[in-house]
GROMACS .gro file of C-alpha atoms in nm:
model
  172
    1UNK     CA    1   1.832  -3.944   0.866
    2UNK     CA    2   2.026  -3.627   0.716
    3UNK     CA    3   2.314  -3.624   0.580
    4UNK     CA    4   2.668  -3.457   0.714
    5UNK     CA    5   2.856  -3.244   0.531
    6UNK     CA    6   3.220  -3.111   0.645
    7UNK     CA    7   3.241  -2.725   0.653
    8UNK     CA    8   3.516  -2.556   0.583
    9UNK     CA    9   3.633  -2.219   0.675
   10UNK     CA   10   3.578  -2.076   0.347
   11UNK     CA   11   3.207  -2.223   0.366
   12UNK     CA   12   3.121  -2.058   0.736
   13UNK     CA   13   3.263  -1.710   0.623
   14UNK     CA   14   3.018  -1.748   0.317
   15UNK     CA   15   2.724  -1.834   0.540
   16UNK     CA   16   2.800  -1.576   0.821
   17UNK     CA   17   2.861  -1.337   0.530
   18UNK     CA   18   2.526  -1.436   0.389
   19UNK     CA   19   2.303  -1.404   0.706
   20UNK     CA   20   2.532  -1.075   0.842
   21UNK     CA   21   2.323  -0.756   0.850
   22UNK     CA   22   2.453  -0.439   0.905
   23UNK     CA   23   2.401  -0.252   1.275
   24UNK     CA   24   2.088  -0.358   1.406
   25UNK     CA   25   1.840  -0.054   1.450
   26UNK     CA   26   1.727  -0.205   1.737
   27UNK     CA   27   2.045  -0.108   1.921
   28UNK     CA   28   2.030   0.209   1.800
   29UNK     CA   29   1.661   0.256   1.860
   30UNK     CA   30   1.733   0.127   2.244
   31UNK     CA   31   2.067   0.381   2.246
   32UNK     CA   32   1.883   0.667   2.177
   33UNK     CA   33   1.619   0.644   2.429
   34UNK     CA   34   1.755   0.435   2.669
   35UNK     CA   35   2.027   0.675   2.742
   36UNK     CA   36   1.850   0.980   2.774
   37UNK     CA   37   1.598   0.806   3.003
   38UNK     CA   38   1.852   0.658   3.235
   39UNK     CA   39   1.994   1.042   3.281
   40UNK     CA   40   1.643   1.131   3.352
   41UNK     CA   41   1.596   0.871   3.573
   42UNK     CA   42   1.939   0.975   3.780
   43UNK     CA   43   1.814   1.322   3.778
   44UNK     CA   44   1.451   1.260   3.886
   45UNK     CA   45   1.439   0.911   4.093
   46UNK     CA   46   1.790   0.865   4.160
   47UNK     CA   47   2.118   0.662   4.102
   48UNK     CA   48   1.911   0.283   4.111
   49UNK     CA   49   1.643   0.403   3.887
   50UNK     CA   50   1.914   0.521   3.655
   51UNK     CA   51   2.174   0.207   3.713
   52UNK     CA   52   1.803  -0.003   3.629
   53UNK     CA   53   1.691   0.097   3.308
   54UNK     CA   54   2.105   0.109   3.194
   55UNK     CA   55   2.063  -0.276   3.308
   56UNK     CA   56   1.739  -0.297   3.078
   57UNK     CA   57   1.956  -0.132   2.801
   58UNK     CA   58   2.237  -0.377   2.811
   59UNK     CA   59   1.964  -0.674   2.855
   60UNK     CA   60   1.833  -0.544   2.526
   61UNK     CA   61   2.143  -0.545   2.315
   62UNK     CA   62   2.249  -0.858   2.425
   63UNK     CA   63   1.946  -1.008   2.312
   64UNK     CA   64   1.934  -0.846   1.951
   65UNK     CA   65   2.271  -0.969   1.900
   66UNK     CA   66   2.204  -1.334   2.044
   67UNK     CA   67   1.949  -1.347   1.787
   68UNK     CA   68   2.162  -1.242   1.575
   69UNK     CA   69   2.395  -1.501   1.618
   70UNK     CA   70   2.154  -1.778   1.672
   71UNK     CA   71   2.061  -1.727   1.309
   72UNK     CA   72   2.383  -1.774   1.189
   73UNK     CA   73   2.437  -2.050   1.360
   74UNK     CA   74   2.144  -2.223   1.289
   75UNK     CA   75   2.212  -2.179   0.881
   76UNK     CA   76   2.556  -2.338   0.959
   77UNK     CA   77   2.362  -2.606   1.095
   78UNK     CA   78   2.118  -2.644   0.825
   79UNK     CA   79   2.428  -2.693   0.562
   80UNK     CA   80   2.624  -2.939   0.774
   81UNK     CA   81   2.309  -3.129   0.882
   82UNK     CA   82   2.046  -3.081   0.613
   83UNK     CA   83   1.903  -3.226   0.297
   84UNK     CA   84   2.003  -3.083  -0.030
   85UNK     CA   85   1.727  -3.042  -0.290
   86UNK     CA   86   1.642  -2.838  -0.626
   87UNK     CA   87   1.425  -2.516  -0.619
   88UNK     CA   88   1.355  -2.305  -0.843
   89UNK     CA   89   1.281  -1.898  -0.900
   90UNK     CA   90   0.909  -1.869  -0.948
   91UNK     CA   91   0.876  -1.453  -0.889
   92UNK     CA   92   0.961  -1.145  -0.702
   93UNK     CA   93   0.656  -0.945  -0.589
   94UNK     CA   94   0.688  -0.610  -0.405
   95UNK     CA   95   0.517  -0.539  -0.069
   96UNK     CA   96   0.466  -0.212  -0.092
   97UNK     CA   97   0.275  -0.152   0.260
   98UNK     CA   98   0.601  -0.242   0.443
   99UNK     CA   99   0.890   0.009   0.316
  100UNK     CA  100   1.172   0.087   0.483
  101UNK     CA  101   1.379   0.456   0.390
  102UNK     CA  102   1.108   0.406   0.069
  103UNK     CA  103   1.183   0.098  -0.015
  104UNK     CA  104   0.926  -0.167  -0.102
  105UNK     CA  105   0.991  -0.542   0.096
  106UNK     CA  106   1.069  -0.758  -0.167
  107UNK     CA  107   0.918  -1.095  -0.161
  108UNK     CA  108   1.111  -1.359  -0.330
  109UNK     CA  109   0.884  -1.651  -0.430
  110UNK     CA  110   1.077  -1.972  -0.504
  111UNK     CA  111   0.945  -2.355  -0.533
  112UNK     CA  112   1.054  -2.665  -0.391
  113UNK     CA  113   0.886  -2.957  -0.518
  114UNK     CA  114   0.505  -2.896  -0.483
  115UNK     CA  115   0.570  -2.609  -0.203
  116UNK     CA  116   0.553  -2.234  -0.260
  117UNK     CA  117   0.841  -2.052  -0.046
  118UNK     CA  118   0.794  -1.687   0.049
  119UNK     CA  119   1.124  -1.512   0.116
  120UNK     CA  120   1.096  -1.167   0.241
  121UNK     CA  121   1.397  -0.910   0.232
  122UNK     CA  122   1.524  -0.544   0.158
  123UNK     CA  123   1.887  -0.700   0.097
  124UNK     CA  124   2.003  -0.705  -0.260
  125UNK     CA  125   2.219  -0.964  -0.184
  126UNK     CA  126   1.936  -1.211  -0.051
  127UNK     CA  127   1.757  -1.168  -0.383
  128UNK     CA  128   2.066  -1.236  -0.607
  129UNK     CA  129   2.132  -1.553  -0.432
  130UNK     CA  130   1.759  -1.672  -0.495
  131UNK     CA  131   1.723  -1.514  -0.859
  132UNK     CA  132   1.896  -1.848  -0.993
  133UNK     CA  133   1.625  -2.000  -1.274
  134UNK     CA  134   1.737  -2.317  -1.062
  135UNK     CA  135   1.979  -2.419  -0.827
  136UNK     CA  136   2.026  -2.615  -0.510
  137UNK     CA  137   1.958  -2.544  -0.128
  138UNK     CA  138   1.972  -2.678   0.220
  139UNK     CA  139   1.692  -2.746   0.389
  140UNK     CA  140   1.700  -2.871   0.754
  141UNK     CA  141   1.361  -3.019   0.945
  142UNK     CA  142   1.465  -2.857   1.270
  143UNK     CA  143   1.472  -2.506   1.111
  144UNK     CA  144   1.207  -2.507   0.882
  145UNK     CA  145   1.224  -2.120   0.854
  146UNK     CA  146   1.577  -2.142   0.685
  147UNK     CA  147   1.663  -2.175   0.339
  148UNK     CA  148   2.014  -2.201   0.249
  149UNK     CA  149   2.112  -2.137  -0.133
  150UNK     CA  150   2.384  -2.260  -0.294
  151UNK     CA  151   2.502  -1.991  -0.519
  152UNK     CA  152   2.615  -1.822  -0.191
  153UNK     CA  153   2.932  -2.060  -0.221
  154UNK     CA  154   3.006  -1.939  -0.560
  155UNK     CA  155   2.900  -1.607  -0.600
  156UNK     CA  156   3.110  -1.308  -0.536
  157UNK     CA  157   2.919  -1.068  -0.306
  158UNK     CA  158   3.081  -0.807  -0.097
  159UNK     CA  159   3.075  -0.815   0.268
  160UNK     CA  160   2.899  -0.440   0.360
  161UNK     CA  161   2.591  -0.340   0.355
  162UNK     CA  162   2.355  -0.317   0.035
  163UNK     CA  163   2.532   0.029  -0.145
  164UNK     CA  164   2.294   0.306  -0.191
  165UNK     CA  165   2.170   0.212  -0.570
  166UNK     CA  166   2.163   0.589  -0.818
  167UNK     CA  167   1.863   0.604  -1.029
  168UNK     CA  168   1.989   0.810  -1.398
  169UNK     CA  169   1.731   0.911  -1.623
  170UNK     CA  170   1.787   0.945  -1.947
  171UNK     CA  171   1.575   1.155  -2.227
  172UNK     CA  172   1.622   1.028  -2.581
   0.00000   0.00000   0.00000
């Protein structure tokens, strides 16, 4: 049996705040063929073909953002309905063979109890909620692949994307 815990508004903006990622580049990746393709379609196999693969397009959006919001959901879940226990920051290891605008994946390793958790991520903000030596976090049986930090509830983090970081060098 888990236990139930109240949210409050403040809580949920936190959360959706936490798990919010910036414009999908899935949409845009479907945008900027889709469209072109559906003109070629008009022009080439007519008005269906084209009204078709527009109907694909919007099919595709409004499953990246359903996913989206499943997510999101499901952490809300997983703090009102889950079990809250102690991890702690083990490492951070880069994954260099998966960059993205040459930027290493970042792979947050954190324990709980005898269990090694691998959390991957680009977002700055995902590893500053984990980088706690220790800390508590919601864990729910019916998502197993979310884990739900608490320093997201008292942490200040902005609510855009990661800023581009500037690299200085200095010569001394």
């Amino acid at each position: 049996m888990s236990n139930l815990r109240l949210l409050s508004e403040e809580q949920s903006n936190r959360i959706r705040l936490f798990y919010k990622t910036g414009f999908p580049i899935g949409i845009i990746f479907i945008l900027a063929f889709g469209i072109p393709i559906s003109i070629v379609a008009a022009a080439f196999a007519g008005i269906i073909a084209a009204m078709a693969v527009l109907l694909l397009i919007a099919v595709g959006i409004y499953l990246i953002v359903k996913k989206r919001n499943q997510k999101i959901a499901h952490a809300l879940e997983v703090y009102q309905y889950g079990t809250e226990e102690d991890i702690y920051f083990d490492s951070i290891e880069l994954n260099y063979s998966y960059e993205v605008n040459g930027r290493p994946q970042q792979i947050i390793n954190i324990r709980r109890r005898d269990e090694l958790i691998q959390v991957k991520t680009f977002s700055n903000r995902v590893c500053d909620a984990f980088r706690l030596p220790s800390q508590k976090a919601y864990f729910y049986d019916r998502y197993p692949e979310i884990v739900l930090p608490s320093s997201i509830f008292y942490t200040a983090f902005d609510n855009k994307q990661d800023p581009p970081q500037k690299t200085r060098s200095v010569s001394i």
